[in-house]
Amino acid sequence: MSKLIISGGKPLKGEIQLMGAKNVASKLMVASLLTEEECILENFPKIGDTDITAELCGALGSELTYGENLLKIKTARIKNHKVQSLSRRNRIPILAIGPLLSRGGEAEVPILGGDKIGPRPVDLHVMVLMALGAEVEVGNGVYRARAPNGLRGAKISFPYPSVGATESALYASVLAIGRTVLQNAAIEPEIIDLIKFLQKMGAIIELGAGRTLFIDGVAKLRGASHHIMNDRNEAASFGSLALATHGDIFMRGAEQEHLITFLNAVRRVGGEYEVHPDGIRILCEHEPKAIEIETDTHPGFMTDWQQPFVVALTQAYGTSVIHETIYEDRFGYTNDLNLMGARITVFSKCLGDRPCRFTGKGFMHSAVILGPTPLTGKKLVTRDLRSGMVNIIAGLTAEGETEISGVDEIDRGYYKIDERLKNIGALIEREKVYNAK
Ligand code: EPU
């Protein structure tokens, strides 16, 4: 275990290199299970989340070889279609059911972990697997699935465009017999990167209009190489850091096409940005001003961006409003910000243009932020990955010292975060914490 000690209150300036996207890397590792040939993943982030996925793939029979920002992964044979537990948990194991069913007709994987940001059910994953011909049971801490008659294409209409369930459907349909049609599917850039990789492996996937995907099953997939897209959530985190500290940060590798909505929010709040061929610079020379934001599926303002962005809004003049429409319970971190001096109140009403899935259910999914409020350093415990990043940004914005424990949670998604932030002037130190036994 380790903790971070931060001395804040000064603008951060300089250049920071984005890493490969966490929410693509693990998905491509799972996709590699669909072939017996070797796959090569470039721009690969070796972080906590991909380590957990590596443990899963290793238990199923994959051989993994790491290079510099590179992973070679080959699963010549599925040695074991049952993985009952892993040393740590993330959201990935259920995604492995599709490849395991395609290659051996049976799968058993542990139930999911991941951030505590709402109930996070998996009903839509189960729905797609069953529609494609699988029998699925949940019990004793595992999901068990069988496809005694193989997987067959089907027409599936998602009641909600879930990222994970769309991925489950892609994995289970690329080797299924016949055509699968996915209506109201997720089309996040991370999904498109997965589709590009599957296409290189030999899959036939068409992007139709209006969130429709058409998949024509093929008999076999082959190995492929892919350069993982850069992490747009890292970009939004560092961009928010620039706004909150009145800094000037060049994010090498940031891509405008993945950040259009975020950049609009930067400009509306009074920040500025420059788009260069090799990255994006975000700076904040004036006092930021309050704005309203509603999170949404792509191409809307991503839920993963709202947490870091709210730190910037604590420094903005006026009353900002956030309506979170993706996760029921993603405002727990505002307690930490309030402890540091912010004035944020959360509400169960939909404070946005339109009612969302959570209307009338009592979930505290809207927030009102009064600013600007000076922040002061405090002792904080990391709640989950993105709120851990909130604590770091708030600590770097605040006067005085902030101590953040539970940093392993942050390491799940951000590679060597302290070392990278030091390069843009952050006063941040990592200390090992030893359990007294
Ligand atoms: N949902 C259901 N049933 C399902 C699946 C999802 O009701 O079977 C609900 C969820 O409870 C949630 C909403 O649908 O309220 C969105 O879930 P989705 O399936 O779209 O998200 P996910 O696949 O679980 C991925 C990312 C998240 C990111 C979301 C939205 C990974 C590992 N995680 O989650 O990233 O917020 O898509 O873009 O890819 C993060 O990186 O911090 C993170 C939470």
Tab-separated table of C-alpha atoms and ligand atoms in Angstrom:
chain	number	residue	atom	x	y	z
A	1	MET	CA	0.000	0.000	0.000
A	2	SER	CA	1.142	3.548	-0.511
A	3	LYS	CA	-0.016	7.084	0.100
A	4	LEU	CA	0.563	10.388	-1.662
A	5	ILE	CA	1.606	13.585	0.054
A	6	ILE	CA	0.809	16.706	-1.941
A	7	SER	CA	1.712	20.352	-1.400
A	8	GLY	CA	-0.722	22.340	-3.499
A	9	GLY	CA	-1.725	25.834	-4.482
A	10	LYS	CA	0.449	26.537	-7.510
A	11	PRO	CA	-0.340	26.492	-11.248
A	12	LEU	CA	0.867	23.346	-13.022
A	13	LYS	CA	2.655	23.902	-16.298
A	14	GLY	CA	4.392	21.690	-18.807
A	15	GLU	CA	3.924	18.625	-20.935
A	16	ILE	CA	2.480	15.249	-20.048
A	17	GLN	CA	2.353	12.165	-22.293
A	18	LEU	CA	-0.988	10.323	-22.400
A	19	MET	CA	-0.892	6.552	-21.986
A	20	GLY	CA	-2.840	3.922	-23.926
A	21	ALA	CA	-6.501	3.791	-22.870
A	22	LYS	CA	-7.240	1.626	-19.832
A	23	ASN	CA	-10.756	0.966	-21.097
A	24	VAL	CA	-9.405	-0.401	-24.388
A	25	ALA	CA	-6.317	-2.334	-23.274
A	26	SER	CA	-8.151	-4.920	-21.161
A	27	LYS	CA	-10.828	-5.327	-23.857
A	28	LEU	CA	-8.210	-6.163	-26.503
A	29	MET	CA	-6.620	-8.695	-24.137
A	30	VAL	CA	-10.039	-10.393	-23.912
A	31	ALA	CA	-10.443	-10.187	-27.720
A	32	SER	CA	-7.097	-11.997	-28.115
A	33	LEU	CA	-8.731	-15.041	-26.444
A	34	LEU	CA	-10.768	-15.469	-29.657
A	35	THR	CA	-7.731	-16.728	-31.586
A	36	GLU	CA	-5.005	-19.317	-31.041
A	37	GLU	CA	-2.508	-16.986	-32.735
A	38	GLU	CA	-0.365	-14.284	-31.147
A	39	CYS	CA	-1.726	-10.725	-30.784
A	40	ILE	CA	0.494	-7.688	-30.284
A	41	LEU	CA	-0.836	-4.691	-28.364
A	42	GLU	CA	1.203	-1.508	-28.765
A	43	ASN	CA	0.841	1.599	-26.570
A	44	PHE	CA	-0.133	-0.865	-23.844
A	45	PRO	CA	-0.520	0.630	-20.332
A	46	LYS	CA	0.845	-1.663	-17.607
A	47	ILE	CA	-1.452	-0.560	-14.815
A	48	GLY	CA	-3.405	-2.236	-12.026
A	49	ASP	CA	-6.452	-2.926	-14.210
A	50	THR	CA	-4.488	-4.608	-17.007
A	51	ASP	CA	-2.563	-6.629	-14.378
A	52	ILE	CA	-5.894	-8.029	-13.115
A	53	THR	CA	-6.909	-8.878	-16.692
A	54	ALA	CA	-3.494	-10.484	-17.253
A	55	GLU	CA	-4.150	-12.721	-14.241
A	56	LEU	CA	-7.524	-13.720	-15.752
A	57	CYS	CA	-6.060	-14.449	-19.208
A	58	GLY	CA	-3.098	-16.312	-17.670
A	59	ALA	CA	-5.484	-18.525	-15.687
A	60	LEU	CA	-7.344	-19.357	-18.930
A	61	GLY	CA	-4.131	-20.365	-20.709
A	62	SER	CA	-2.694	-17.200	-22.296
A	63	GLU	CA	1.054	-16.661	-22.491
A	64	LEU	CA	1.945	-13.000	-21.949
A	65	THR	CA	5.213	-11.263	-22.791
A	66	TYR	CA	5.731	-7.590	-21.947
A	67	GLY	CA	7.959	-5.128	-23.786
A	68	GLU	CA	8.218	-1.362	-23.462
A	69	ASN	CA	4.574	-0.182	-23.723
A	70	LEU	CA	3.853	-3.483	-25.468
A	71	LEU	CA	2.117	-6.752	-24.721
A	72	LYS	CA	2.332	-9.953	-26.757
A	73	ILE	CA	-0.458	-12.323	-25.840
A	74	LYS	CA	-1.082	-15.789	-27.250
A	75	THR	CA	-3.687	-18.340	-26.209
A	76	ALA	CA	-2.782	-21.398	-28.274
A	77	ARG	CA	-5.209	-23.479	-26.228
A	78	ILE	CA	-7.819	-22.641	-23.606
A	79	LYS	CA	-6.270	-24.724	-20.834
A	80	ASN	CA	-8.968	-23.987	-18.336
A	81	HIS	CA	-12.430	-22.598	-18.974
A	82	LYS	CA	-13.064	-22.063	-15.240
A	83	VAL	CA	-11.610	-19.208	-13.186
A	84	GLN	CA	-13.315	-19.076	-9.821
A	85	SER	CA	-11.414	-16.220	-8.213
A	86	LEU	CA	-8.735	-13.637	-8.878
A	87	SER	CA	-6.475	-11.884	-6.373
A	88	ARG	CA	-8.228	-8.548	-7.200
A	89	ARG	CA	-11.468	-7.781	-9.001
A	90	ASN	CA	-12.432	-5.537	-11.920
A	91	ARG	CA	-15.268	-5.383	-14.490
A	92	ILE	CA	-13.580	-7.612	-17.088
A	93	PRO	CA	-14.230	-11.327	-16.303
A	94	ILE	CA	-17.812	-11.383	-17.649
A	95	LEU	CA	-16.470	-10.226	-21.029
A	96	ALA	CA	-14.405	-13.422	-21.296
A	97	ILE	CA	-17.573	-15.556	-21.459
A	98	GLY	CA	-18.095	-14.883	-25.203
A	99	PRO	CA	-14.572	-15.969	-26.259
A	100	LEU	CA	-14.664	-19.000	-23.915
A	101	LEU	CA	-18.010	-20.138	-25.341
A	102	SER	CA	-16.762	-19.641	-28.902
A	103	ARG	CA	-13.628	-21.671	-28.300
A	104	GLY	CA	-14.900	-24.402	-25.978
A	105	GLY	CA	-18.631	-24.112	-25.347
A	106	GLU	CA	-18.242	-23.556	-21.582
A	107	ALA	CA	-17.231	-20.706	-19.269
A	108	GLU	CA	-16.988	-19.985	-15.567
A	109	VAL	CA	-15.670	-16.632	-14.347
A	110	PRO	CA	-15.761	-14.771	-11.019
A	111	ILE	CA	-18.390	-12.123	-10.332
A	112	LEU	CA	-17.307	-8.556	-10.984
A	113	GLY	CA	-15.720	-5.888	-8.835
A	114	GLY	CA	-14.962	-2.362	-9.994
A	115	ASP	CA	-15.729	1.086	-8.677
A	116	LYS	CA	-18.595	1.567	-6.227
A	117	ILE	CA	-20.503	4.137	-8.276
A	118	GLY	CA	-23.924	2.453	-8.375
A	119	PRO	CA	-25.384	-1.066	-8.395
A	120	ARG	CA	-23.812	-1.846	-11.823
A	121	PRO	CA	-25.993	-4.851	-12.792
A	122	VAL	CA	-25.006	-7.227	-15.622
A	123	ASP	CA	-28.523	-8.062	-16.852
A	124	LEU	CA	-27.762	-6.742	-20.353
A	125	HIS	CA	-24.621	-8.932	-20.649
A	126	VAL	CA	-26.708	-11.957	-19.669
A	127	MET	CA	-29.459	-10.892	-22.094
A	128	VAL	CA	-27.085	-10.788	-25.096
A	129	LEU	CA	-25.369	-14.063	-24.229
A	130	MET	CA	-28.736	-15.800	-23.940
A	131	ALA	CA	-30.030	-14.215	-27.165
A	132	LEU	CA	-26.973	-15.661	-28.934
A	133	GLY	CA	-27.701	-19.165	-27.625
A	134	ALA	CA	-25.948	-19.419	-24.239
A	135	GLU	CA	-27.372	-20.722	-20.969
A	136	VAL	CA	-26.160	-18.527	-18.095
A	137	GLU	CA	-26.392	-19.041	-14.302
A	138	VAL	CA	-25.074	-16.936	-11.444
A	139	GLY	CA	-24.232	-18.489	-8.085
A	140	ASN	CA	-21.489	-19.062	-5.482
A	141	GLY	CA	-19.536	-16.030	-6.614
A	142	VAL	CA	-19.286	-17.077	-10.283
A	143	TYR	CA	-21.064	-16.707	-13.620
A	144	ARG	CA	-21.446	-20.083	-15.357
A	145	ALA	CA	-22.310	-20.298	-19.069
A	146	ARG	CA	-22.701	-23.069	-21.647
A	147	ALA	CA	-23.520	-23.088	-25.325
A	148	PRO	CA	-24.120	-26.770	-26.042
A	149	ASN	CA	-25.414	-26.012	-29.562
A	150	GLY	CA	-22.900	-23.266	-30.331
A	151	LEU	CA	-23.562	-19.522	-30.608
A	152	ARG	CA	-25.912	-18.252	-33.340
A	153	GLY	CA	-26.459	-14.733	-34.645
A	154	ALA	CA	-29.514	-12.863	-33.352
A	155	LYS	CA	-31.213	-9.473	-33.494
A	156	ILE	CA	-30.687	-7.679	-30.183
A	157	SER	CA	-32.108	-4.317	-29.208
A	158	PHE	CA	-30.484	-2.739	-26.148
A	159	PRO	CA	-32.867	-0.870	-23.837
A	160	TYR	CA	-29.792	1.224	-22.936
A	161	PRO	CA	-26.517	1.494	-24.928
A	162	SER	CA	-24.263	-0.187	-22.357
A	163	VAL	CA	-20.549	-0.189	-23.211
A	164	GLY	CA	-19.857	-3.517	-21.485
A	165	ALA	CA	-22.931	-5.315	-22.867
A	166	THR	CA	-22.102	-4.124	-26.408
A	167	GLU	CA	-18.593	-5.549	-25.914
A	168	SER	CA	-20.049	-8.849	-24.626
A	169	ALA	CA	-22.234	-9.003	-27.743
A	170	LEU	CA	-19.260	-8.333	-30.050
A	171	TYR	CA	-17.117	-11.058	-28.431
A	172	ALA	CA	-19.956	-13.595	-28.571
A	173	SER	CA	-21.050	-12.838	-32.137
A	174	VAL	CA	-17.848	-12.528	-34.202
A	175	LEU	CA	-17.437	-16.330	-34.326
A	176	ALA	CA	-21.178	-17.164	-34.096
A	177	ILE	CA	-23.039	-18.751	-36.980
A	178	GLY	CA	-24.905	-16.151	-39.042
A	179	ARG	CA	-25.643	-12.455	-38.701
A	180	THR	CA	-26.079	-10.492	-35.470
A	181	VAL	CA	-27.740	-7.085	-35.456
A	182	LEU	CA	-27.181	-4.854	-32.408
A	183	GLN	CA	-29.618	-1.955	-32.158
A	184	ASN	CA	-29.065	0.972	-29.784
A	185	ALA	CA	-25.483	-0.257	-29.235
A	186	ALA	CA	-22.741	1.765	-27.515
A	187	ILE	CA	-20.494	3.612	-29.996
A	188	GLU	CA	-17.894	5.107	-27.641
A	189	PRO	CA	-14.440	5.585	-29.249
A	190	GLU	CA	-13.201	2.737	-27.007
A	191	ILE	CA	-15.768	0.411	-28.670
A	192	ILE	CA	-14.667	1.588	-32.117
A	193	ASP	CA	-11.031	0.789	-31.198
A	194	LEU	CA	-12.116	-2.731	-30.179
A	195	ILE	CA	-13.999	-3.089	-33.484
A	196	LYS	CA	-10.866	-2.013	-35.406
A	197	PHE	CA	-8.851	-4.707	-33.630
A	198	LEU	CA	-11.500	-7.404	-34.226
A	199	GLN	CA	-11.623	-6.378	-37.886
A	200	LYS	CA	-7.831	-6.838	-38.154
A	201	MET	CA	-8.320	-10.290	-36.594
A	202	GLY	CA	-10.672	-11.184	-39.474
A	203	ALA	CA	-14.111	-10.251	-38.080
A	204	ILE	CA	-16.822	-8.684	-40.258
A	205	ILE	CA	-18.463	-5.801	-38.368
A	206	GLU	CA	-20.367	-2.957	-40.005
A	207	LEU	CA	-21.278	0.331	-38.381
A	208	GLY	CA	-24.802	1.223	-39.438
A	209	ALA	CA	-26.636	4.486	-38.888
A	210	GLY	CA	-28.388	5.186	-35.584
A	211	ARG	CA	-26.243	3.080	-33.211
A	212	THR	CA	-26.741	-0.154	-35.176
A	213	LEU	CA	-23.922	-2.703	-35.569
A	214	PHE	CA	-24.071	-5.639	-38.000
A	215	ILE	CA	-21.798	-8.611	-37.324
A	216	ASP	CA	-21.441	-11.483	-39.797
A	217	GLY	CA	-19.924	-14.439	-37.941
A	218	VAL	CA	-16.747	-15.951	-39.430
A	219	ALA	CA	-15.317	-19.451	-38.886
A	220	LYS	CA	-11.945	-18.388	-37.452
A	221	LEU	CA	-10.015	-15.335	-36.319
A	222	ARG	CA	-6.264	-14.751	-36.582
A	223	GLY	CA	-3.625	-12.860	-34.615
A	224	ALA	CA	-3.294	-9.096	-35.155
A	225	SER	CA	-1.292	-6.070	-34.012
A	226	HIS	CA	-2.931	-2.890	-32.811
A	227	HIS	CA	-1.832	0.492	-31.450
A	228	ILE	CA	-4.212	1.229	-28.568
A	229	MET	CA	-5.852	4.683	-28.712
A	230	ASN	CA	-4.651	7.191	-26.135
A	231	ASP	CA	-6.634	7.546	-22.936
A	232	ARG	CA	-9.183	10.363	-23.309
A	233	ASN	CA	-10.058	10.041	-19.612
A	234	GLU	CA	-6.455	10.878	-18.736
A	235	ALA	CA	-6.753	13.879	-21.068
A	236	ALA	CA	-9.909	15.073	-19.287
A	237	SER	CA	-8.202	14.604	-15.907
A	238	PHE	CA	-5.114	16.622	-16.866
A	239	GLY	CA	-7.253	19.225	-18.664
A	240	SER	CA	-9.320	19.682	-15.489
A	241	LEU	CA	-6.081	19.995	-13.519
A	242	ALA	CA	-4.967	22.830	-15.821
A	243	LEU	CA	-8.304	24.621	-15.273
A	244	ALA	CA	-8.400	24.103	-11.499
A	245	THR	CA	-4.809	25.310	-10.886
A	246	HIS	CA	-4.843	28.112	-13.499
A	247	GLY	CA	-2.177	26.109	-15.248
A	248	ASP	CA	-1.040	25.429	-18.799
A	249	ILE	CA	-0.679	21.760	-19.724
A	250	PHE	CA	0.182	20.234	-23.096
A	251	MET	CA	-1.194	16.702	-23.292
A	252	ARG	CA	0.930	14.884	-25.835
A	253	GLY	CA	-1.154	12.359	-27.746
A	254	ALA	CA	-4.565	13.900	-26.928
A	255	GLU	CA	-6.915	13.660	-29.917
A	256	GLN	CA	-9.568	16.259	-30.681
A	257	GLU	CA	-11.986	13.763	-32.250
A	258	HIS	CA	-12.269	11.941	-28.882
A	259	LEU	CA	-12.610	15.115	-26.809
A	260	ILE	CA	-14.944	17.413	-28.739
A	261	THR	CA	-17.538	17.703	-25.957
A	262	PHE	CA	-14.873	18.111	-23.274
A	263	LEU	CA	-13.153	20.917	-25.200
A	264	ASN	CA	-16.497	22.731	-25.567
A	265	ALA	CA	-16.883	22.581	-21.777
A	266	VAL	CA	-13.326	23.945	-21.359
A	267	ARG	CA	-14.178	26.952	-23.514
A	268	ARG	CA	-17.580	27.520	-21.897
A	269	VAL	CA	-15.986	27.556	-18.442
A	270	GLY	CA	-13.548	30.236	-19.613
A	271	GLY	CA	-10.478	28.115	-20.286
A	272	GLU	CA	-8.685	27.983	-23.611
A	273	TYR	CA	-7.242	25.211	-25.722
A	274	GLU	CA	-5.066	24.749	-28.772
A	275	VAL	CA	-5.244	21.675	-30.958
A	276	HIS	CA	-1.862	20.612	-32.381
A	277	PRO	CA	-1.065	17.606	-34.614
A	278	ASP	CA	0.690	15.895	-31.702
A	279	GLY	CA	-1.555	16.874	-28.793
A	280	ILE	CA	-3.755	19.468	-27.120
A	281	ARG	CA	-2.776	22.361	-24.850
A	282	ILE	CA	-5.263	23.462	-22.186
A	283	LEU	CA	-4.742	26.641	-20.212
A	284	CYS	CA	-6.686	28.869	-17.903
A	285	GLU	CA	-5.524	32.480	-17.647
A	286	HIS	CA	-8.793	34.030	-16.470
A	287	GLU	CA	-11.181	33.241	-13.625
A	288	PRO	CA	-13.299	30.255	-14.726
A	289	LYS	CA	-17.063	30.742	-14.746
A	290	ALA	CA	-19.882	28.415	-13.709
A	291	ILE	CA	-21.612	26.168	-16.276
A	292	GLU	CA	-24.242	23.402	-16.486
A	293	ILE	CA	-23.281	19.918	-17.616
A	294	GLU	CA	-25.244	16.758	-18.256
A	295	THR	CA	-23.286	13.515	-18.618
A	296	ASP	CA	-24.358	11.211	-21.436
A	297	THR	CA	-23.351	8.339	-23.683
A	298	HIS	CA	-21.082	9.181	-26.634
A	299	PRO	CA	-20.865	11.789	-28.119
A	300	GLY	CA	-22.069	13.466	-24.911
A	301	PHE	CA	-20.021	14.633	-21.918
A	302	MET	CA	-18.565	11.409	-20.469
A	303	THR	CA	-19.395	10.348	-16.934
A	304	ASP	CA	-15.678	9.678	-16.284
A	305	TRP	CA	-14.944	13.355	-16.943
A	306	GLN	CA	-17.456	14.854	-14.513
A	307	GLN	CA	-15.500	14.023	-11.350
A	308	PRO	CA	-12.220	15.785	-12.261
A	309	PHE	CA	-14.133	18.619	-13.951
A	310	VAL	CA	-16.087	19.359	-10.771
A	311	VAL	CA	-12.808	20.289	-9.040
A	312	ALA	CA	-12.335	22.983	-11.683
A	313	LEU	CA	-15.937	24.100	-11.092
A	314	THR	CA	-15.227	24.632	-7.377
A	315	GLN	CA	-12.875	27.399	-8.588
A	316	ALA	CA	-15.419	28.929	-11.009
A	317	TYR	CA	-17.492	32.073	-10.367
A	318	GLY	CA	-21.208	31.326	-9.960
A	319	THR	CA	-23.420	28.291	-9.553
A	320	SER	CA	-22.612	25.212	-11.636
A	321	VAL	CA	-25.006	22.301	-12.087
A	322	ILE	CA	-24.178	18.699	-13.010
A	323	HIS	CA	-26.766	16.077	-13.986
A	324	GLU	CA	-25.152	12.595	-13.938
A	325	THR	CA	-27.241	10.281	-16.139
A	326	ILE	CA	-24.947	7.230	-16.441
A	327	TYR	CA	-24.273	6.113	-12.843
A	328	GLU	CA	-26.678	6.359	-9.923
A	329	ASP	CA	-24.096	7.070	-7.239
A	330	ARG	CA	-21.122	8.955	-8.659
A	331	PHE	CA	-21.014	11.960	-6.308
A	332	GLY	CA	-19.540	10.323	-3.159
A	333	TYR	CA	-16.308	12.245	-3.796
A	334	THR	CA	-18.078	15.579	-3.225
A	335	ASN	CA	-17.905	14.835	0.542
A	336	ASP	CA	-14.095	14.985	0.276
A	337	LEU	CA	-14.245	18.236	-1.694
A	338	ASN	CA	-16.640	19.759	0.862
A	339	LEU	CA	-14.263	18.720	3.648
A	340	MET	CA	-11.583	20.711	1.804
A	341	GLY	CA	-13.821	23.802	1.623
A	342	ALA	CA	-15.999	23.305	-1.462
A	343	ARG	CA	-19.738	24.093	-1.367
A	344	ILE	CA	-21.400	21.245	-3.256
A	345	THR	CA	-24.893	19.913	-2.573
A	346	VAL	CA	-26.229	16.759	-4.200
A	347	PHE	CA	-29.872	16.162	-5.119
A	348	SER	CA	-32.033	13.248	-6.223
A	349	LYS	CA	-33.985	15.403	-8.745
A	350	CYS	CA	-32.891	15.481	-12.388
A	351	LEU	CA	-31.276	18.914	-12.689
A	352	GLY	CA	-30.872	18.789	-16.439
A	353	ASP	CA	-32.650	19.357	-19.728
A	354	ARG	CA	-34.520	16.081	-19.535
A	355	PRO	CA	-35.454	13.450	-16.962
A	356	CYS	CA	-33.096	10.445	-16.988
A	357	ARG	CA	-33.329	6.734	-16.060
A	358	PHE	CA	-32.982	7.705	-12.395
A	359	THR	CA	-36.026	10.040	-12.212
A	360	GLY	CA	-38.063	9.483	-9.066
A	361	LYS	CA	-35.800	6.682	-7.774
A	362	GLY	CA	-34.153	8.679	-5.022
A	363	PHE	CA	-30.571	8.373	-6.350
A	364	MET	CA	-28.434	11.422	-5.507
A	365	HIS	CA	-27.418	12.027	-9.122
A	366	SER	CA	-27.419	15.827	-9.536
A	367	ALA	CA	-25.013	18.312	-7.962
A	368	VAL	CA	-24.960	22.080	-7.470
A	369	ILE	CA	-21.544	23.670	-6.977
A	370	LEU	CA	-21.165	27.197	-5.572
A	371	GLY	CA	-17.890	28.856	-6.412
A	372	PRO	CA	-15.262	29.934	-6.187
A	373	THR	CA	-14.218	28.345	-2.920
A	374	PRO	CA	-10.610	28.161	-1.758
A	375	LEU	CA	-9.630	24.572	-0.912
A	376	THR	CA	-7.356	23.551	1.941
A	377	GLY	CA	-5.331	20.332	2.215
A	378	LYS	CA	-6.790	17.419	4.196
A	379	LYS	CA	-6.234	13.717	4.888
A	380	LEU	CA	-8.299	11.739	2.346
A	381	VAL	CA	-8.969	8.075	1.630
A	382	THR	CA	-9.395	7.037	-2.023
A	383	ARG	CA	-12.964	5.883	-2.716
A	384	ASP	CA	-12.523	4.698	-6.321
A	385	LEU	CA	-10.355	5.346	-9.353
A	386	ARG	CA	-11.772	8.646	-10.636
A	387	SER	CA	-12.472	10.063	-7.176
A	388	GLY	CA	-8.857	9.241	-6.330
A	389	MET	CA	-7.896	11.495	-9.251
A	390	VAL	CA	-10.298	14.127	-7.889
A	391	ASN	CA	-8.406	14.004	-4.592
A	392	ILE	CA	-5.106	14.518	-6.415
A	393	ILE	CA	-6.421	17.475	-8.456
A	394	ALA	CA	-8.034	18.988	-5.360
A	395	GLY	CA	-4.812	18.472	-3.375
A	396	LEU	CA	-2.792	20.222	-6.102
A	397	THR	CA	-5.327	23.095	-6.146
A	398	ALA	CA	-5.551	23.446	-2.354
A	399	GLU	CA	-3.351	25.490	-0.062
A	400	GLY	CA	-1.386	23.332	2.378
A	401	GLU	CA	-0.759	19.612	2.543
A	402	THR	CA	-3.078	16.835	1.368
A	403	GLU	CA	-2.441	13.207	2.250
A	404	ILE	CA	-4.186	10.552	0.120
A	405	SER	CA	-4.223	6.908	1.201
A	406	GLY	CA	-5.458	3.888	-0.792
A	407	VAL	CA	-3.430	4.922	-3.840
A	408	ASP	CA	-3.526	1.374	-5.313
A	409	GLU	CA	-7.039	2.240	-6.521
A	410	ILE	CA	-5.599	5.189	-8.509
A	411	ASP	CA	-2.760	3.002	-9.832
A	412	ARG	CA	-5.446	0.747	-11.360
A	413	GLY	CA	-6.027	3.387	-14.031
A	414	TYR	CA	-3.185	5.948	-14.054
A	415	TYR	CA	0.386	4.841	-14.809
A	416	LYS	CA	3.011	6.240	-12.353
A	417	ILE	CA	0.766	9.231	-11.728
A	418	ASP	CA	3.047	10.894	-9.155
A	419	GLU	CA	6.148	10.742	-11.367
A	420	ARG	CA	4.255	12.114	-14.371
A	421	LEU	CA	2.736	14.971	-12.360
A	422	LYS	CA	6.159	15.918	-10.960
A	423	ASN	CA	7.217	16.626	-14.556
A	424	ILE	CA	4.650	19.432	-14.762
A	425	GLY	CA	5.715	20.971	-11.476
A	426	ALA	CA	3.568	19.094	-8.933
A	427	LEU	CA	4.930	18.810	-5.407
A	428	ILE	CA	3.866	15.222	-4.804
A	429	GLU	CA	5.616	12.364	-2.996
A	430	ARG	CA	4.707	8.698	-2.656
A	431	GLU	CA	5.280	6.984	0.663
A	432	LYS	CA	5.056	3.260	1.264
A	433	VAL	CA	2.739	2.289	4.098
A	434	TYR	CA	3.608	-0.912	5.941
A	435	ASN	CA	0.936	-2.761	7.881
A	436	ALA	CA	1.946	-3.063	11.539
A	437	LYS	CA	1.290	-6.745	12.376
B	1	EPU	N1	-25.911	-1.291	-16.977
B	1	EPU	C1	-27.018	-2.053	-16.701
B	1	EPU	N2	-26.982	-3.381	-17.038
B	1	EPU	C2	-25.905	-3.958	-17.633
B	1	EPU	C3	-24.775	-3.163	-17.928
B	1	EPU	C4	-24.810	-1.815	-17.581
B	1	EPU	O1	-28.004	-1.568	-16.151
B	1	EPU	O2	-25.929	-5.181	-17.905
B	1	EPU	C5	-25.914	0.134	-16.563
B	1	EPU	C6	-24.821	0.391	-15.501
B	1	EPU	O3	-25.263	0.035	-14.214
B	1	EPU	C7	-24.573	1.862	-15.656
B	1	EPU	C8	-24.785	2.089	-17.154
B	1	EPU	O4	-25.518	0.959	-17.634
B	1	EPU	O5	-25.521	2.595	-14.927
B	1	EPU	C9	-23.503	2.247	-17.936
B	1	EPU	O6	-22.762	1.036	-17.890
B	1	EPU	P1	-21.892	0.546	-19.106
B	1	EPU	O7	-22.121	-0.911	-19.316
B	1	EPU	O8	-22.090	1.460	-20.267
B	1	EPU	O9	-20.439	0.781	-18.544
B	1	EPU	P2	-19.291	-0.283	-18.210
B	1	EPU	O10	-18.999	-1.120	-19.404
B	1	EPU	O11	-19.583	-0.969	-16.924
B	1	EPU	C10	-17.393	1.298	-19.064
B	1	EPU	C11	-16.138	1.846	-18.445
B	1	EPU	C12	-16.489	2.917	-17.424
B	1	EPU	C13	-17.284	4.022	-18.126
B	1	EPU	C14	-18.532	3.412	-18.797
B	1	EPU	C15	-19.336	4.426	-19.566
B	1	EPU	C16	-14.649	-0.046	-18.517
B	1	EPU	C17	-13.900	-1.081	-17.768
B	1	EPU	N3	-15.408	0.764	-17.799
B	1	EPU	O12	-18.101	0.712	-17.970
B	1	EPU	O13	-15.275	3.459	-16.950
B	1	EPU	O14	-17.667	4.968	-17.174
B	1	EPU	O15	-18.131	2.354	-19.697
B	1	EPU	O16	-18.586	4.957	-20.603
B	1	EPU	O17	-14.545	0.061	-19.725
B	1	EPU	C18	-13.766	4.341	-15.389
B	1	EPU	O18	-12.874	4.153	-16.231
B	1	EPU	O19	-13.592	4.996	-14.328
B	1	EPU	C19	-15.099	3.759	-15.616
B	1	EPU	C20	-16.011	3.610	-14.651
